[in-house]
mmCIF file of C-alpha atoms and ligand atoms in Angstrom:
data_model
loop_
_atom_site.group_PDB
_atom_site.id
_atom_site.type_symbol
_atom_site.label_atom_id
_atom_site.label_comp_id
_atom_site.label_asym_id
_atom_site.label_seq_id
_atom_site.Cartn_x
_atom_site.Cartn_y
_atom_site.Cartn_z
ATOM 1 C CA MET A 1 -1.935 17.731 22.849
ATOM 2 C CA ASN A 2 -3.975 19.483 19.868
ATOM 3 C CA LEU A 3 -3.850 19.353 16.460
ATOM 4 C CA THR A 4 -5.413 20.988 13.509
ATOM 5 C CA LEU A 5 -6.403 18.469 10.735
ATOM 6 C CA HIS A 6 -7.109 19.335 7.021
ATOM 7 C CA VAL A 7 -8.691 16.239 5.894
ATOM 8 C CA TRP A 8 -9.533 15.604 2.511
ATOM 9 C CA ARG A 9 -13.622 15.025 2.288
ATOM 10 C CA GLN A 10 -15.112 13.557 -0.851
ATOM 11 C CA LYS A 11 -18.927 12.076 -1.197
ATOM 12 C CA ASN A 12 -17.932 9.708 -3.947
ATOM 13 C CA ALA A 13 -15.875 9.406 -7.265
ATOM 14 C CA SER A 14 -17.629 11.858 -9.106
ATOM 15 C CA ASP A 15 -17.748 14.711 -6.327
ATOM 16 C CA PRO A 16 -15.182 17.289 -6.793
ATOM 17 C CA GLY A 17 -14.108 16.650 -3.100
ATOM 18 C CA ARG A 18 -12.477 19.850 -0.729
ATOM 19 C CA MET A 19 -10.387 20.116 2.238
ATOM 20 C CA VAL A 20 -12.309 20.647 5.627
ATOM 21 C CA ARG A 21 -10.410 21.410 8.863
ATOM 22 C CA TYR A 22 -10.795 19.760 12.092
ATOM 23 C CA THR A 23 -9.335 20.115 15.534
ATOM 24 C CA ALA A 24 -8.472 16.956 17.651
ATOM 25 C CA LYS A 25 -8.218 17.930 21.134
ATOM 26 C CA ASN A 26 -6.548 16.011 24.288
ATOM 27 C CA VAL A 27 -4.766 13.727 22.084
ATOM 28 C CA SER A 28 -2.838 11.141 24.287
ATOM 29 C CA THR A 29 0.276 10.391 22.805
ATOM 30 C CA HIS A 30 -0.320 6.357 23.424
ATOM 31 C CA MET A 31 -3.091 6.612 20.962
ATOM 32 C CA SER A 32 -2.111 5.383 17.420
ATOM 33 C CA PHE A 33 -3.179 7.742 14.100
ATOM 34 C CA LEU A 34 -6.413 5.346 13.447
ATOM 35 C CA GLU A 35 -7.398 5.885 17.230
ATOM 36 C CA MET A 36 -7.178 9.795 17.227
ATOM 37 C CA LEU A 37 -9.497 9.435 14.043
ATOM 38 C CA ASP A 38 -11.895 7.171 16.332
ATOM 39 C CA VAL A 39 -12.263 10.488 18.831
ATOM 40 C CA VAL A 40 -12.701 12.761 16.021
ATOM 41 C CA ASN A 41 -15.491 10.666 14.633
ATOM 42 C CA GLU A 42 -16.785 9.850 17.671
ATOM 43 C CA ASP A 43 -17.363 14.046 17.996
ATOM 44 C CA LEU A 44 -18.384 14.363 14.508
ATOM 45 C CA ILE A 45 -21.252 11.793 14.970
ATOM 46 C CA ALA A 46 -22.325 13.219 18.235
ATOM 47 C CA LYS A 47 -22.286 16.598 16.556
ATOM 48 C CA GLY A 48 -24.917 14.924 13.602
ATOM 49 C CA GLU A 49 -22.200 15.144 10.929
ATOM 50 C CA GLU A 50 -21.010 12.656 8.683
ATOM 51 C CA PRO A 51 -17.563 10.759 10.237
ATOM 52 C CA ILE A 52 -14.401 10.840 8.344
ATOM 53 C CA ALA A 53 -13.900 7.286 6.199
ATOM 54 C CA PHE A 54 -10.900 5.929 6.014
ATOM 55 C CA ASP A 55 -9.874 2.423 5.407
ATOM 56 C CA HIS A 56 -8.567 -0.396 8.080
ATOM 57 C CA ASP A 57 -9.044 -3.633 9.333
ATOM 58 C CA CYS A 58 -6.119 -5.709 11.506
ATOM 59 C CA ARG A 59 -4.533 -2.388 13.106
ATOM 60 C CA GLU A 60 -1.715 -4.790 13.521
ATOM 61 C CA GLY A 61 0.355 -3.775 9.916
ATOM 62 C CA ILE A 62 -0.432 -6.846 8.157
ATOM 63 C CA CYS A 63 -3.547 -6.610 6.534
ATOM 64 C CA GLY A 64 -2.584 -3.719 3.806
ATOM 65 C CA MET A 65 -6.101 -2.264 4.304
ATOM 66 C CA CYS A 66 -5.111 1.180 6.005
ATOM 67 C CA GLY A 67 -3.066 4.003 4.638
ATOM 68 C CA PHE A 68 -3.256 7.631 3.428
ATOM 69 C CA MET A 69 -1.188 10.712 2.843
ATOM 70 C CA ILE A 70 -0.048 12.920 5.790
ATOM 71 C CA ASN A 71 1.724 16.302 4.835
ATOM 72 C CA GLY A 72 2.492 14.666 1.934
ATOM 73 C CA VAL A 73 3.810 11.298 2.851
ATOM 74 C CA ALA A 74 2.153 8.140 2.194
ATOM 75 C CA HIS A 75 1.595 5.942 5.514
ATOM 76 C CA GLY A 76 3.070 9.220 7.406
ATOM 77 C CA PRO A 77 6.510 10.237 8.684
ATOM 78 C CA GLU A 78 7.736 7.148 10.430
ATOM 79 C CA ARG A 79 9.681 4.635 7.733
ATOM 80 C CA GLY A 80 8.855 0.717 7.763
ATOM 81 C CA THR A 81 5.536 1.367 9.283
ATOM 82 C CA THR A 82 1.957 1.214 8.430
ATOM 83 C CA ILE A 83 -0.365 4.274 9.584
ATOM 84 C CA CYS A 84 -2.642 1.814 11.632
ATOM 85 C CA GLN A 85 0.911 1.194 13.910
ATOM 86 C CA LEU A 86 1.982 4.841 13.523
ATOM 87 C CA HIS A 87 1.756 6.551 17.417
ATOM 88 C CA MET A 88 0.951 9.889 18.211
ATOM 89 C CA ARG A 89 4.172 10.065 20.461
ATOM 90 C CA HIS A 90 5.598 10.992 16.790
ATOM 91 C CA PHE A 91 3.397 14.436 16.833
ATOM 92 C CA LYS A 92 3.557 17.554 19.006
ATOM 93 C CA ASP A 93 1.036 19.746 19.927
ATOM 94 C CA GLY A 94 0.122 22.602 17.858
ATOM 95 C CA ASP A 95 0.763 20.326 14.788
ATOM 96 C CA GLU A 96 -0.961 21.178 11.712
ATOM 97 C CA LEU A 97 -1.821 17.760 9.468
ATOM 98 C CA TYR A 98 -2.917 17.377 5.746
ATOM 99 C CA LEU A 99 -4.362 14.305 5.370
ATOM 100 C CA GLU A 100 -5.364 13.071 1.807
ATOM 101 C CA PRO A 101 -6.075 9.615 -0.092
ATOM 102 C CA TRP A 102 -3.887 7.884 -2.380
ATOM 103 C CA ARG A 103 -3.315 10.175 -5.340
ATOM 104 C CA SER A 104 -3.468 7.926 -8.536
ATOM 105 C CA ARG A 105 -5.842 7.696 -11.376
ATOM 106 C CA ALA A 106 -5.866 3.587 -10.979
ATOM 107 C CA PHE A 107 -7.145 4.260 -7.803
ATOM 108 C CA PRO A 108 -10.112 6.020 -7.656
ATOM 109 C CA VAL A 109 -11.720 7.839 -4.677
ATOM 110 C CA ILE A 110 -14.788 5.744 -2.916
ATOM 111 C CA ARG A 111 -14.925 8.518 -0.237
ATOM 112 C CA ASP A 112 -12.552 10.526 2.004
ATOM 113 C CA LEU A 113 -9.297 8.808 2.542
ATOM 114 C CA VAL A 114 -11.039 5.150 0.953
ATOM 115 C CA VAL A 115 -9.647 4.310 -2.643
ATOM 116 C CA ASN A 116 -10.352 1.467 -4.670
ATOM 117 C CA ARG A 117 -7.527 -0.557 -5.430
ATOM 118 C CA GLY A 118 -9.283 -2.904 -7.289
ATOM 119 C CA ALA A 119 -6.640 -2.701 -10.092
ATOM 120 C CA PHE A 120 -4.134 -4.781 -7.784
ATOM 121 C CA ASP A 121 -6.237 -7.722 -7.503
ATOM 122 C CA ARG A 122 -6.731 -7.854 -10.909
ATOM 123 C CA ILE A 123 -2.874 -7.984 -11.105
ATOM 124 C CA ILE A 124 -2.908 -10.747 -8.820
ATOM 125 C CA ALA A 125 -5.491 -12.327 -11.057
ATOM 126 C CA ALA A 126 -3.845 -12.077 -14.083
ATOM 127 C CA GLY A 127 -0.397 -14.223 -12.824
ATOM 128 C CA GLY A 128 0.110 -13.926 -8.991
ATOM 129 C CA TYR A 129 -0.388 -17.312 -8.301
ATOM 130 C CA ILE A 130 1.322 -21.080 -9.059
ATOM 131 C CA SER A 131 -1.523 -23.218 -10.770
ATOM 132 C CA VAL A 132 1.084 -26.498 -10.792
ATOM 133 C CA ARG A 133 0.014 -28.837 -8.517
ATOM 134 C CA ALA A 134 2.515 -28.126 -5.628
ATOM 135 C CA GLY A 135 1.836 -30.971 -3.038
ATOM 136 C CA SER A 136 0.635 -31.243 0.351
ATOM 137 C CA ALA A 137 2.672 -29.728 3.117
ATOM 138 C CA PRO A 138 4.912 -33.015 3.733
ATOM 139 C CA GLU A 139 5.777 -33.264 0.153
ATOM 140 C CA ALA A 140 6.278 -29.300 -0.205
ATOM 141 C CA ALA A 141 8.840 -29.383 2.767
ATOM 142 C CA SER A 142 10.686 -32.243 0.757
ATOM 143 C CA ILE A 143 11.586 -29.670 -1.631
ATOM 144 C CA PRO A 144 14.782 -28.184 -1.095
ATOM 145 C CA VAL A 145 15.213 -24.228 -1.130
ATOM 146 C CA PRO A 146 18.574 -22.499 -0.866
ATOM 147 C CA LYS A 147 18.211 -20.610 2.345
ATOM 148 C CA ASP A 148 19.194 -17.271 0.176
ATOM 149 C CA GLU A 149 16.473 -17.995 -2.256
ATOM 150 C CA ALA A 150 14.030 -18.697 0.867
ATOM 151 C CA GLU A 151 14.510 -15.764 2.657
ATOM 152 C CA ALA A 152 14.677 -13.395 -0.525
ATOM 153 C CA ALA A 153 10.963 -14.909 -1.527
ATOM 154 C CA MET A 154 9.930 -14.132 2.172
ATOM 155 C CA ASP A 155 11.137 -10.532 1.890
ATOM 156 C CA ALA A 156 9.333 -10.228 -1.197
ATOM 157 C CA ALA A 157 6.449 -11.949 0.271
ATOM 158 C CA ALA A 158 5.807 -9.291 2.778
ATOM 159 C CA CYS A 159 4.570 -6.906 0.633
ATOM 160 C CA ILE A 160 0.683 -6.287 2.292
ATOM 161 C CA GLY A 161 -0.865 -4.538 -1.103
ATOM 162 C CA CYS A 162 -1.419 -1.319 0.654
ATOM 163 C CA GLY A 163 -0.631 0.879 -2.444
ATOM 164 C CA ALA A 164 1.507 3.378 -0.636
ATOM 165 C CA CYS A 165 4.334 2.473 -3.495
ATOM 166 C CA VAL A 166 1.813 3.723 -6.286
ATOM 167 C CA ALA A 167 0.596 6.703 -4.257
ATOM 168 C CA MET A 168 4.228 8.280 -3.438
ATOM 169 C CA CYS A 169 5.643 7.541 -7.021
ATOM 170 C CA PRO A 170 5.596 10.686 -9.072
ATOM 171 C CA ASN A 171 4.723 8.447 -12.093
ATOM 172 C CA GLY A 172 2.237 6.198 -10.451
ATOM 173 C CA SER A 173 3.596 3.255 -10.902
ATOM 174 C CA ALA A 174 3.016 -0.109 -9.093
ATOM 175 C CA ALA A 175 6.474 -1.492 -10.339
ATOM 176 C CA LEU A 176 7.092 -2.350 -6.897
ATOM 177 C CA PHE A 177 3.856 -4.044 -5.711
ATOM 178 C CA THR A 178 4.173 -5.891 -9.024
ATOM 179 C CA GLY A 179 7.899 -6.731 -8.760
ATOM 180 C CA ALA A 180 7.621 -7.890 -5.133
ATOM 181 C CA LYS A 181 4.635 -10.816 -6.385
ATOM 182 C CA ILE A 182 6.797 -11.838 -9.167
ATOM 183 C CA ALA A 183 9.907 -11.912 -7.202
ATOM 184 C CA HIS A 184 8.190 -13.767 -4.384
ATOM 185 C CA LEU A 185 6.978 -17.176 -6.868
ATOM 186 C CA GLY A 186 9.496 -16.623 -9.038
ATOM 187 C CA ARG A 187 12.173 -17.340 -6.561
ATOM 188 C CA LEU A 188 10.482 -20.865 -5.416
ATOM 189 C CA PRO A 189 11.133 -24.206 -7.109
ATOM 190 C CA GLN A 190 7.192 -24.317 -7.559
ATOM 191 C CA GLY A 191 6.834 -21.082 -9.115
ATOM 192 C CA GLN A 192 9.409 -21.985 -12.079
ATOM 193 C CA PRO A 193 6.941 -23.687 -14.672
ATOM 194 C CA GLU A 194 4.990 -20.356 -14.952
ATOM 195 C CA ARG A 195 7.827 -17.977 -14.203
ATOM 196 C CA ASP A 196 8.202 -16.287 -17.357
ATOM 197 C CA ASN A 197 4.329 -16.149 -18.100
ATOM 198 C CA ARG A 198 3.408 -14.704 -15.305
ATOM 199 C CA ALA A 199 5.671 -12.000 -15.619
ATOM 200 C CA ILE A 200 4.521 -10.907 -18.848
ATOM 201 C CA ALA A 201 0.922 -11.301 -17.648
ATOM 202 C CA MET A 202 1.327 -9.108 -14.785
ATOM 203 C CA VAL A 203 3.273 -6.609 -16.327
ATOM 204 C CA VAL A 204 0.620 -5.959 -19.291
ATOM 205 C CA GLN A 205 -2.326 -6.053 -16.824
ATOM 206 C CA MET A 206 -0.495 -3.382 -14.599
ATOM 207 C CA THR A 207 0.113 -1.432 -17.823
ATOM 208 C CA GLU A 208 -3.847 -1.895 -18.587
ATOM 209 C CA GLU A 209 -4.906 -0.321 -15.224
ATOM 210 C CA GLY A 210 -2.972 2.633 -16.350
ATOM 211 C CA PHE A 211 -0.470 2.902 -13.721
ATOM 212 C CA GLY A 212 2.823 4.484 -14.758
ATOM 213 C CA HIS A 213 6.325 3.276 -15.634
ATOM 214 C CA CYS A 214 9.406 3.148 -13.076
ATOM 215 C CA THR A 215 11.705 5.497 -13.920
ATOM 216 C CA ASN A 216 13.985 4.418 -10.702
ATOM 217 C CA ILE A 217 13.200 7.295 -8.450
ATOM 218 C CA GLY A 218 13.036 5.087 -5.436
ATOM 219 C CA GLU A 219 9.915 6.774 -3.489
ATOM 220 C CA CYS A 220 8.253 3.646 -3.344
ATOM 221 C CA GLU A 221 11.249 2.214 -1.255
ATOM 222 C CA ALA A 222 11.113 5.087 1.203
ATOM 223 C CA VAL A 223 7.434 4.724 1.859
ATOM 224 C CA CYS A 224 6.790 1.004 1.720
ATOM 225 C CA PRO A 225 5.880 -0.150 5.325
ATOM 226 C CA LYS A 226 7.181 -3.420 4.793
ATOM 227 C CA GLN A 227 10.794 -2.201 3.279
ATOM 228 C CA ILE A 228 10.588 -3.915 -0.111
ATOM 229 C CA LYS A 229 13.657 -3.349 -1.934
ATOM 230 C CA LEU A 230 13.757 -1.881 -5.407
ATOM 231 C CA ASP A 231 15.561 -5.258 -6.818
ATOM 232 C CA VAL A 232 12.165 -6.746 -7.176
ATOM 233 C CA ILE A 233 11.762 -4.309 -10.112
ATOM 234 C CA ALA A 234 15.024 -5.324 -11.613
ATOM 235 C CA ARG A 235 14.115 -8.834 -11.428
ATOM 236 C CA MET A 236 9.969 -8.172 -12.692
ATOM 237 C CA HIS A 237 12.120 -6.579 -15.971
ATOM 238 C CA ARG A 238 14.450 -9.553 -16.325
ATOM 239 C CA ASP A 239 11.450 -12.254 -16.196
ATOM 240 C CA TYR A 240 9.375 -10.188 -18.416
ATOM 241 C CA LEU A 241 12.261 -9.843 -20.670
ATOM 242 C CA HIS A 242 13.319 -13.375 -20.627
ATOM 243 C CA GLY A 243 9.437 -14.728 -21.322
ATOM 244 C CA ALA A 244 9.206 -11.966 -24.257
ATOM 245 C CA TRP A 245 12.362 -12.905 -25.833
ATOM 246 C CA THR A 246 11.835 -16.603 -25.804
ATOM 247 C CA ARG A 247 8.121 -16.749 -26.652
HETATM 248 S S1 SF4 B 1 5.688 -2.829 -2.406
HETATM 249 FE FE1 SF4 B 1 5.114 -1.995 -0.149
HETATM 250 S S2 SF4 B 1 4.071 -0.104 -0.492
HETATM 251 FE FE2 SF4 B 1 3.801 -1.338 -2.421
HETATM 252 S S3 SF4 B 1 1.984 -2.198 -1.906
HETATM 253 FE FE3 SF4 B 1 3.544 -3.987 -1.044
HETATM 254 S S4 SF4 B 1 3.768 -3.020 0.915
HETATM 255 FE FE4 SF4 B 1 2.576 -1.578 0.216
HETATM 256 S S1 FES B 2 -5.287 -1.926 9.148
HETATM 257 FE FE1 FES B 2 -4.212 -3.757 8.281
HETATM 258 S S2 FES B 2 -1.985 -3.094 7.784
HETATM 259 FE FE2 FES B 2 -3.124 -1.025 8.987
#
């Protein structure tokens, strides 16, 4: 099949950027979306033009590096799917696709479809860890964790830090990401001593990075490739308020 791509091209953070039209020819339905872009880039390089910059690493849906908007939807039209796992069989001949980077003040564009997600790293550095000694593997296994809690912690731990939640939120909120990290650690026994301080530090950092406030719209949950649920945000607020009241 043949597709028309309108791709956001921007040399660096200070360049105003613009949409550029390309044709992707003879696209196989077996290709992933990123493989389709690889072929477009090979053509551009052969013509002496700059290839389209996009982030990726594992291409298996686990590292969180990939992601951009396809026709205004973060990670494209398939639910619970990263863009590296999105296949061209979900598109049809003649489709016209608009590819844009995550749009958020806290994620400045580095080039084309690549943004700087260092703000997420700083939120993690503010409190997304356990600093008490958790013991070696056999010791850790000797601490009983109720099954429901272990499963809920694992569900939250599935967040890969891709940033789709921020990109899709009309407020540019990072509440789903931050809530997932807080819920993951706060549900485990080893995470209890720092639970309140962790929530306060991470929420303060999230606010300082310029992310917007959550108003329960739910676009984040709808596009999250790991299907993180909104209840992690409620848990973040609860831990934050508990910490603030008991300080
Ligand atoms: S909560 Fe979902 S959308 Fe947001 S960073 Fe984590 S995996 Fe990505
Ligand atoms: S490249 Fe790793 S999740 Fe997409």
